[in-house]
mmCIF file of C-alpha atoms in Angstrom:
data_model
loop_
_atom_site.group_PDB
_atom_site.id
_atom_site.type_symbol
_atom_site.label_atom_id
_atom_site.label_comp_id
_atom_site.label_asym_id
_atom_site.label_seq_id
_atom_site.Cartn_x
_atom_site.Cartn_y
_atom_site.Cartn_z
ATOM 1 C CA UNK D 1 19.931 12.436 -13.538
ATOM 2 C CA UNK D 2 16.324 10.583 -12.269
ATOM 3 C CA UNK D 3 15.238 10.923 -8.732
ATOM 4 C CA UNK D 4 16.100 7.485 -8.862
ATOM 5 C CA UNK D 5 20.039 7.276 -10.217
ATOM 6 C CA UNK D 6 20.346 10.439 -7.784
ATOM 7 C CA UNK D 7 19.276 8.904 -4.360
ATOM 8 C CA UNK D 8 21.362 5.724 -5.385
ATOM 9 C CA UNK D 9 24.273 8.057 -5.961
ATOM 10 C CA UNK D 10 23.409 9.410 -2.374
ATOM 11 C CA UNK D 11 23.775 5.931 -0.617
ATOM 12 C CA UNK D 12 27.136 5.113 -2.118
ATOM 13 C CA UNK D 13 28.265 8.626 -0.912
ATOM 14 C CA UNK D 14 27.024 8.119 2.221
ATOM 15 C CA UNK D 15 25.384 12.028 2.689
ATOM 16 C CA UNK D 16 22.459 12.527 5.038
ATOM 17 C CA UNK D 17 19.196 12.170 2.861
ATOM 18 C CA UNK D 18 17.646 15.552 3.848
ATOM 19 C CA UNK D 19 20.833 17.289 2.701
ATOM 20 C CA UNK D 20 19.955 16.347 -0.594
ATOM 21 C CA UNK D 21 16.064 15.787 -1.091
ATOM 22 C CA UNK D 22 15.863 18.351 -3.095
ATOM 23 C CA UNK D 23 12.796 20.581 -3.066
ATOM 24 C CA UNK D 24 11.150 19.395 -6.368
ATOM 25 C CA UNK D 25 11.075 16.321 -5.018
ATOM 26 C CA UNK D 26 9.330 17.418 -2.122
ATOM 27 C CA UNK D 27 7.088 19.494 -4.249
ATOM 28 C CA UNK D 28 5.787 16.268 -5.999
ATOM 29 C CA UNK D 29 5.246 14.916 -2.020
ATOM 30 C CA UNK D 30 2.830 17.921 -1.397
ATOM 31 C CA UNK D 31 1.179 18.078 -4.673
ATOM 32 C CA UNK D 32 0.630 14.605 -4.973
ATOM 33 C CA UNK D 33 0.334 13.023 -1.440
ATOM 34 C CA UNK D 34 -1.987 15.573 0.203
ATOM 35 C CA UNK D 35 -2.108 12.902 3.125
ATOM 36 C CA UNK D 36 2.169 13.596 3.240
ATOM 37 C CA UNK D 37 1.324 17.628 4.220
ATOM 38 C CA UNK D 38 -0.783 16.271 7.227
ATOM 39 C CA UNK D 39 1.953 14.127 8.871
ATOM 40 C CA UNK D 40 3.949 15.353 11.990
ATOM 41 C CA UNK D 41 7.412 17.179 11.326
ATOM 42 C CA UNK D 42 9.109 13.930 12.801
ATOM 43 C CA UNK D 43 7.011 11.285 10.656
ATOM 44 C CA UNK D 44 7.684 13.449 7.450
ATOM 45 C CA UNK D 45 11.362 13.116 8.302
ATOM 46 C CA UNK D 46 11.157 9.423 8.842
ATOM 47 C CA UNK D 47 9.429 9.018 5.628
ATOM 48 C CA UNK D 48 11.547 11.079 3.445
ATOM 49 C CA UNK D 49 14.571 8.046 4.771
ATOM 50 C CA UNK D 50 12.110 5.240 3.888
ATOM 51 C CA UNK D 51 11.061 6.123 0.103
ATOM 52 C CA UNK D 52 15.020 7.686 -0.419
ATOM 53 C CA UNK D 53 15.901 3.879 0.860
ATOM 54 C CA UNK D 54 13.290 2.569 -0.727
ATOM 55 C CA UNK D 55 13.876 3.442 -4.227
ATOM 56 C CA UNK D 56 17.444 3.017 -4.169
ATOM 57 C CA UNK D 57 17.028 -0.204 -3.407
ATOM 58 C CA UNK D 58 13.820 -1.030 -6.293
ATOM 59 C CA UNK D 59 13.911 -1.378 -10.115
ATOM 60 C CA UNK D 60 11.309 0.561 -11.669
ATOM 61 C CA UNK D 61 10.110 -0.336 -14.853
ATOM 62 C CA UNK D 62 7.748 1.959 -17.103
ATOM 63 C CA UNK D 63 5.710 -0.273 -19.660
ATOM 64 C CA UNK D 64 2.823 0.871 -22.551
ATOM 65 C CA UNK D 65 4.707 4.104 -23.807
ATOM 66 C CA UNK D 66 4.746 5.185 -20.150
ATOM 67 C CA UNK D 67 7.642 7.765 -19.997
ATOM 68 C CA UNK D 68 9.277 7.393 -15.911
ATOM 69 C CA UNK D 69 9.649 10.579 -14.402
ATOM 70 C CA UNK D 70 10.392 11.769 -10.811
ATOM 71 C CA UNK D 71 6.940 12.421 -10.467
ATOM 72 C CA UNK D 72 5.748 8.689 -10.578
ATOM 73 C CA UNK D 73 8.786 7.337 -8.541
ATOM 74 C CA UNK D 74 7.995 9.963 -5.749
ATOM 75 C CA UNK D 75 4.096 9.712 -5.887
ATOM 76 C CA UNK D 76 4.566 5.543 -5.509
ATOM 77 C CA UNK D 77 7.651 5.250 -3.119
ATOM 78 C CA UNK D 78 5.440 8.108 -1.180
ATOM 79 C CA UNK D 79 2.338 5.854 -0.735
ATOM 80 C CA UNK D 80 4.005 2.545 -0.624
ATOM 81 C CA UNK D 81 6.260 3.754 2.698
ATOM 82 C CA UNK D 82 3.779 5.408 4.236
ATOM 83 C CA UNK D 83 2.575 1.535 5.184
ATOM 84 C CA UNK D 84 6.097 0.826 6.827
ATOM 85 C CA UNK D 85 7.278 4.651 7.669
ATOM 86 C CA UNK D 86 7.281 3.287 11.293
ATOM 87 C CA UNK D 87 8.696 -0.384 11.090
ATOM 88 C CA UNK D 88 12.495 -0.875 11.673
ATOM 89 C CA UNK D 89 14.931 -2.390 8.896
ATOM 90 C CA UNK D 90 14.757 -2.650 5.336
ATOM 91 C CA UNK D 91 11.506 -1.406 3.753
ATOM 92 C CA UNK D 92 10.032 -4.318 2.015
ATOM 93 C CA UNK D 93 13.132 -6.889 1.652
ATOM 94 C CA UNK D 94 11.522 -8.692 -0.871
ATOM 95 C CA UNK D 95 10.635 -6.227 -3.424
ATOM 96 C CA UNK D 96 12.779 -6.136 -6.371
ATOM 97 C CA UNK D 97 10.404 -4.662 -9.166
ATOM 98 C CA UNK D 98 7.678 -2.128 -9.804
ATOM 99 C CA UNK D 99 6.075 -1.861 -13.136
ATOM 100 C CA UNK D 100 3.797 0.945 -13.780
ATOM 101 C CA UNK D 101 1.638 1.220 -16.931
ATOM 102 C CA UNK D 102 -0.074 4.372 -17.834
ATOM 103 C CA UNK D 103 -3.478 2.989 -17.581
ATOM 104 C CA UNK D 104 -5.135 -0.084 -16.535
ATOM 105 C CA UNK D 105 -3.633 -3.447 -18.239
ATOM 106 C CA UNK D 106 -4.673 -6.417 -19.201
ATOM 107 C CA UNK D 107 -3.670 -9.810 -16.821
ATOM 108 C CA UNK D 108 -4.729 -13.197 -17.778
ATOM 109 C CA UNK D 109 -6.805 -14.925 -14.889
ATOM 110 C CA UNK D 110 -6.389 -18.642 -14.486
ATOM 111 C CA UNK D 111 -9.581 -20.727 -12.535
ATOM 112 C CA UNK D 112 -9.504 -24.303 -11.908
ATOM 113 C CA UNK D 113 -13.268 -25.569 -11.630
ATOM 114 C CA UNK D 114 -14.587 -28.882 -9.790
ATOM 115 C CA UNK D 115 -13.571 -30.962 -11.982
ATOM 116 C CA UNK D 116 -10.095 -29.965 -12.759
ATOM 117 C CA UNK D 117 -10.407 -27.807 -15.773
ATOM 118 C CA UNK D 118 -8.125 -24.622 -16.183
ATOM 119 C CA UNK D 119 -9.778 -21.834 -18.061
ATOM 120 C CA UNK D 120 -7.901 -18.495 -18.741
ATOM 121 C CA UNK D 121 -9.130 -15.232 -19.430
ATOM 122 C CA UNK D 122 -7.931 -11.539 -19.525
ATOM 123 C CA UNK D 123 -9.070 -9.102 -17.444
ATOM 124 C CA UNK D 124 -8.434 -5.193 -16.854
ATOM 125 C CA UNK D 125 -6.350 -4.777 -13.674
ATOM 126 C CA UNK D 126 -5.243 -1.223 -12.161
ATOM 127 C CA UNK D 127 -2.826 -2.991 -9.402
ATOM 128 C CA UNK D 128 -1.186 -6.435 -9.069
ATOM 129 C CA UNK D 129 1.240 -7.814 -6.305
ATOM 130 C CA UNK D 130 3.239 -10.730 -7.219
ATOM 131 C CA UNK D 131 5.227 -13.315 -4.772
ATOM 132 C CA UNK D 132 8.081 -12.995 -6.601
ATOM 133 C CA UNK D 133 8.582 -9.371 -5.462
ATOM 134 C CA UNK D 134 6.868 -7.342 -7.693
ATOM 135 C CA UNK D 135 4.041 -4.875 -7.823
ATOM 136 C CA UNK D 136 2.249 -3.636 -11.176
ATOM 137 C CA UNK D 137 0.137 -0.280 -11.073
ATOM 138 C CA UNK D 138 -1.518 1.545 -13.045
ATOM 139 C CA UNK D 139 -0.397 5.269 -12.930
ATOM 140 C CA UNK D 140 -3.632 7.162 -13.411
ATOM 141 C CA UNK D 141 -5.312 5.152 -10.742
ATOM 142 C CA UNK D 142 -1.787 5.886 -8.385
ATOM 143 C CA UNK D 143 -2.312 9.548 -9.259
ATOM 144 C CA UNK D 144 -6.148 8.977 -8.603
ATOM 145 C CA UNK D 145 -5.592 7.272 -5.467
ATOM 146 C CA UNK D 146 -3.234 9.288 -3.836
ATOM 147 C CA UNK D 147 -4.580 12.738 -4.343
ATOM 148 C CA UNK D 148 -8.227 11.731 -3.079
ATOM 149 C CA UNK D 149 -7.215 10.368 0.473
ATOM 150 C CA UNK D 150 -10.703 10.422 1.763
ATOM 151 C CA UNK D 151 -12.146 7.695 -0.146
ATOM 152 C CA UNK D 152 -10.349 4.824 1.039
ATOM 153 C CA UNK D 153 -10.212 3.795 -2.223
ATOM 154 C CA UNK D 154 -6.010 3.282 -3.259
ATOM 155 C CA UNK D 155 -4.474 0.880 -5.561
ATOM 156 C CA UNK D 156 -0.758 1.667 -3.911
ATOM 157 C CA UNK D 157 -1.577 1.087 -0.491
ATOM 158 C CA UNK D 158 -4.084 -1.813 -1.556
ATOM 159 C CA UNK D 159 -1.186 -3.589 -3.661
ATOM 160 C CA UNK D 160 1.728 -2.915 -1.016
ATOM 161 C CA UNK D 161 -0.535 -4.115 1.521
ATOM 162 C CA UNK D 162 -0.502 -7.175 -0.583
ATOM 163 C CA UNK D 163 3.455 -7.617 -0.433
ATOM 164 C CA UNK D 164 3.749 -6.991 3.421
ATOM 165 C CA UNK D 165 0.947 -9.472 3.656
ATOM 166 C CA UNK D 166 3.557 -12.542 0.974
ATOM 167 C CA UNK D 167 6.511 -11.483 3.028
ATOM 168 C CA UNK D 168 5.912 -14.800 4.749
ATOM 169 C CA UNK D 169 5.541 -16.775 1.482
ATOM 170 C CA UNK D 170 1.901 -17.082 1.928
ATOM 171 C CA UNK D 171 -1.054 -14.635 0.738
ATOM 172 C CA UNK D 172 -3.919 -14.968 3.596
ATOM 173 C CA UNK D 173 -4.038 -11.852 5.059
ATOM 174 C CA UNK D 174 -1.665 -12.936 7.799
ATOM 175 C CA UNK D 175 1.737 -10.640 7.465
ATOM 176 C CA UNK D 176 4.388 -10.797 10.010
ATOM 177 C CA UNK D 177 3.628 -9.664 13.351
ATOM 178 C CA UNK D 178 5.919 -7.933 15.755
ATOM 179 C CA UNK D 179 5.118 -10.631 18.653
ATOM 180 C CA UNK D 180 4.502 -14.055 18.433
ATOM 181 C CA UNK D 181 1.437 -13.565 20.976
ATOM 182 C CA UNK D 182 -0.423 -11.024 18.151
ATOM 183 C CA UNK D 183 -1.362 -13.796 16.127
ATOM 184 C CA UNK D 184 -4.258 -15.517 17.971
ATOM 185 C CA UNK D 185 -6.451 -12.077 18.038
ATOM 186 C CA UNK D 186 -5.131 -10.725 14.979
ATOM 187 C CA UNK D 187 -6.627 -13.953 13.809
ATOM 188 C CA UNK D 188 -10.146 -13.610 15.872
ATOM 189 C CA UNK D 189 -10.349 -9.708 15.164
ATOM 190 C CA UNK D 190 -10.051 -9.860 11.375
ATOM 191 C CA UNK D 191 -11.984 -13.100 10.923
ATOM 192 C CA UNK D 192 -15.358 -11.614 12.960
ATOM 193 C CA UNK D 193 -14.917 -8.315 10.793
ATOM 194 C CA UNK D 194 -13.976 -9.872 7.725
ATOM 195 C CA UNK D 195 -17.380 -12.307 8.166
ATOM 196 C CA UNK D 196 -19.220 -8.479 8.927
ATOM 197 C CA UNK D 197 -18.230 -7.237 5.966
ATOM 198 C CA UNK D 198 -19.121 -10.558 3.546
ATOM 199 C CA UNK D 199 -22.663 -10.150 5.533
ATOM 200 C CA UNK D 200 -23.229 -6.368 4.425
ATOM 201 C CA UNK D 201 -21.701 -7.218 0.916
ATOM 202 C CA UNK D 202 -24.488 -10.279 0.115
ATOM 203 C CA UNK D 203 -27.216 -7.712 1.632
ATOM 204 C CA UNK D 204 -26.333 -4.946 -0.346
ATOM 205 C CA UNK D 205 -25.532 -2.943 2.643
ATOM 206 C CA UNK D 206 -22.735 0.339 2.952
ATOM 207 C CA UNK D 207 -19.270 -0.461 4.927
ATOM 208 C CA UNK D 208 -16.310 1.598 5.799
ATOM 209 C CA UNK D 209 -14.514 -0.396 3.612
ATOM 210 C CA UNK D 210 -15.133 -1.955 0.222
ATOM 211 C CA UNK D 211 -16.648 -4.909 -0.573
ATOM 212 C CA UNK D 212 -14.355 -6.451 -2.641
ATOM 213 C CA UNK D 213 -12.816 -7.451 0.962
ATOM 214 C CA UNK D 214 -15.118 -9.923 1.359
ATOM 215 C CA UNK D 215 -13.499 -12.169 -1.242
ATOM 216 C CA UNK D 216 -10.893 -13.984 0.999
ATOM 217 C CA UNK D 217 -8.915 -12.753 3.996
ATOM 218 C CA UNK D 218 -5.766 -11.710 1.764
ATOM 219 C CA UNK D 219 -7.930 -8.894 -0.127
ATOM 220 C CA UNK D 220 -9.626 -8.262 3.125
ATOM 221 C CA UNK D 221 -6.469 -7.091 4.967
ATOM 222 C CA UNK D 222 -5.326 -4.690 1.719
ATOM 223 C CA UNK D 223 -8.953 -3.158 1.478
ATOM 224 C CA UNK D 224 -9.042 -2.880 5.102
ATOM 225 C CA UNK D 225 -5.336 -1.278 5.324
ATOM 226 C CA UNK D 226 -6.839 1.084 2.616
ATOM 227 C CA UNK D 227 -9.395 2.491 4.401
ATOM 228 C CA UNK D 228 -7.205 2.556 7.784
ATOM 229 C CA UNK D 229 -5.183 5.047 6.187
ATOM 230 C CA UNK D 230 -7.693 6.883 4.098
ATOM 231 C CA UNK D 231 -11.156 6.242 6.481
ATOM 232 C CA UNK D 232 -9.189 6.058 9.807
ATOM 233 C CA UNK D 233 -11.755 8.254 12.058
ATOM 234 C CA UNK D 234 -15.068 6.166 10.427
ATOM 235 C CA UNK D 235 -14.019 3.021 10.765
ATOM 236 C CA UNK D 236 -11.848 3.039 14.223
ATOM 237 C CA UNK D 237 -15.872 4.321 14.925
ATOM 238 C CA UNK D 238 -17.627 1.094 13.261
ATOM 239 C CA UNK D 239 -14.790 -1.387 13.688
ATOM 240 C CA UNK D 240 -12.491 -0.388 16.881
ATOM 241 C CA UNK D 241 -11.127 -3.480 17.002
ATOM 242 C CA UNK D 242 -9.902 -4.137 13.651
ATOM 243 C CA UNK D 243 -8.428 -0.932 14.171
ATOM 244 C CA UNK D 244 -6.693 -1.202 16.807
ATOM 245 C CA UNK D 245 -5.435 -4.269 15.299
ATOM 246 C CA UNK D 246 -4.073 -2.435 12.311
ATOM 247 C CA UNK D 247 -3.045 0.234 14.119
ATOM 248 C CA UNK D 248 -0.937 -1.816 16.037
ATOM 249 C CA UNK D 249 0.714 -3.631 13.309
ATOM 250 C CA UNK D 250 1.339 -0.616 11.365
ATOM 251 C CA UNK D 251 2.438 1.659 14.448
ATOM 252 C CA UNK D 252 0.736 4.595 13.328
ATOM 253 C CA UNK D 253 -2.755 6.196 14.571
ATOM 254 C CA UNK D 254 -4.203 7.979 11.776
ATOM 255 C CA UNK D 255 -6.664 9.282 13.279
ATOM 256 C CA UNK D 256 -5.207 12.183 14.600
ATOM 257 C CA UNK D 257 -3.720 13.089 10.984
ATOM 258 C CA UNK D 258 -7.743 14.147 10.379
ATOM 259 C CA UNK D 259 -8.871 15.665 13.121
ATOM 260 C CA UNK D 260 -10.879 18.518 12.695
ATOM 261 C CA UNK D 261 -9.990 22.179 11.660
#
């Protein structure tokens, strides 16, 4: 049996999920997820219930000759939890799907111009989150992603960010907030750094995070969640409050998983 038909066994039964997380899937944590080995005892316990939850409640789907192992369920569920490890209920309620390719794939792009006009074109994508509840990755760029957790370069955290962000049926960098008074400087805070970071990208000038943020506020928010997690320490020094923004939101302070030796 998969990782996946076991741990959905394990939620009809009703048996605690550490009694049964067995230790190859934990070796596939460590290997994989070197961010996973620098998490307090209590987190790693927390997020070993989220991704057991989390994948027996998702369909994966392996596309391109892609054979599904353990491996890839682990290395995404692992990435994709880490977001909501902290957060109470359900981990993403509207997720019903991931497909993972073994390489980038091709998507076709639709653009309306001025005048009305709908041109399509395909175009090689490593990640894709849809409304409809489903992500699409690209499993060498996962793998990629995940083990190199300095970067802030990651297609699962990127893409997930993406689906926390269309939990409210809308894709503007705006998830849901725990309070309704979080949304006016949520608001302020992200549009001041998200301007910043447009600036530096039409100068041709470095930033903690990517420029590809600077496209619109919904991309801005996943590139920004990806270096929160990955670039915690640089950019809680250039941006402190975008990340205390994030950090609220996401309940976590990564900071202190990369403190120095």
């Amino acid at each position: 049996m998969s990782v996946w038909e076991q741990i959905k066994a394990l939620f009809v039964s009703e048996e605690p999920v550490d009694a049964v997380f067995k230790e190859a899937w934990l070796e596939h944590l460590n290997h994989n997820l070197p961010i996973y080995k620098r998490l307090p005892d209590e987190l790693k316990i927390c997020l070993r219930q989220k991704i057991a939850r989390f994948i027996a409640t998702t369909y994966f789907e392996a596309c391109g000759g892609l054979e599904l192992t353990d491996e890839i369920i682990l290395t995404i569920a692992g990435q994709a939890c880490l977001l909501i490890v902290n957060h109470p209920g359900e981990p993403y309620p509207n997720l019903k799907t991931v497909i993972v390719y073994p390489a980038a794939f091709k998507s076709v792009q639709r653009q309306v111009d001025a005048l009305g006009i709908v041109t399509e074109r395909e175009i090689a994508r490593t990640g894709e989150s849809w409304s409809n509840g489903t992500v699409v990755l690209a499993w060498d760029s996962v793998a990629h992603g995940a083990r190199n957790i300095f970067d802030g370069n990651n297609v699962t955290l990127h893409e997930f960010a993406h689906q926390l962000d269309q939990e409210n049926a809308r894709s503007d960098g705006v998830p849901i907030l725990h309070t309704p008074e979080a949304y006016r400087t949520w608001a302020n805070v992200l549009s001041d750094d998200f301007e910043r970071l447009v600036d530096r990208a039409e100068r041709g000038k470095k930033s903690v995070m990517d420029h590809y943020g600077a496209t619109n506020m919904a991309e801005f928010f996943s590139v920004a969640t990806e270096s929160f997690f990955e670039k915690p320490r640089q950019m809680y020094k250039k941006h402190p409050e975008l990340y205390q923004e994030l950090s609220t939101y996401y309940r976590l302070d990564p900071r202190v998983w990369f403190l120095p030796s």
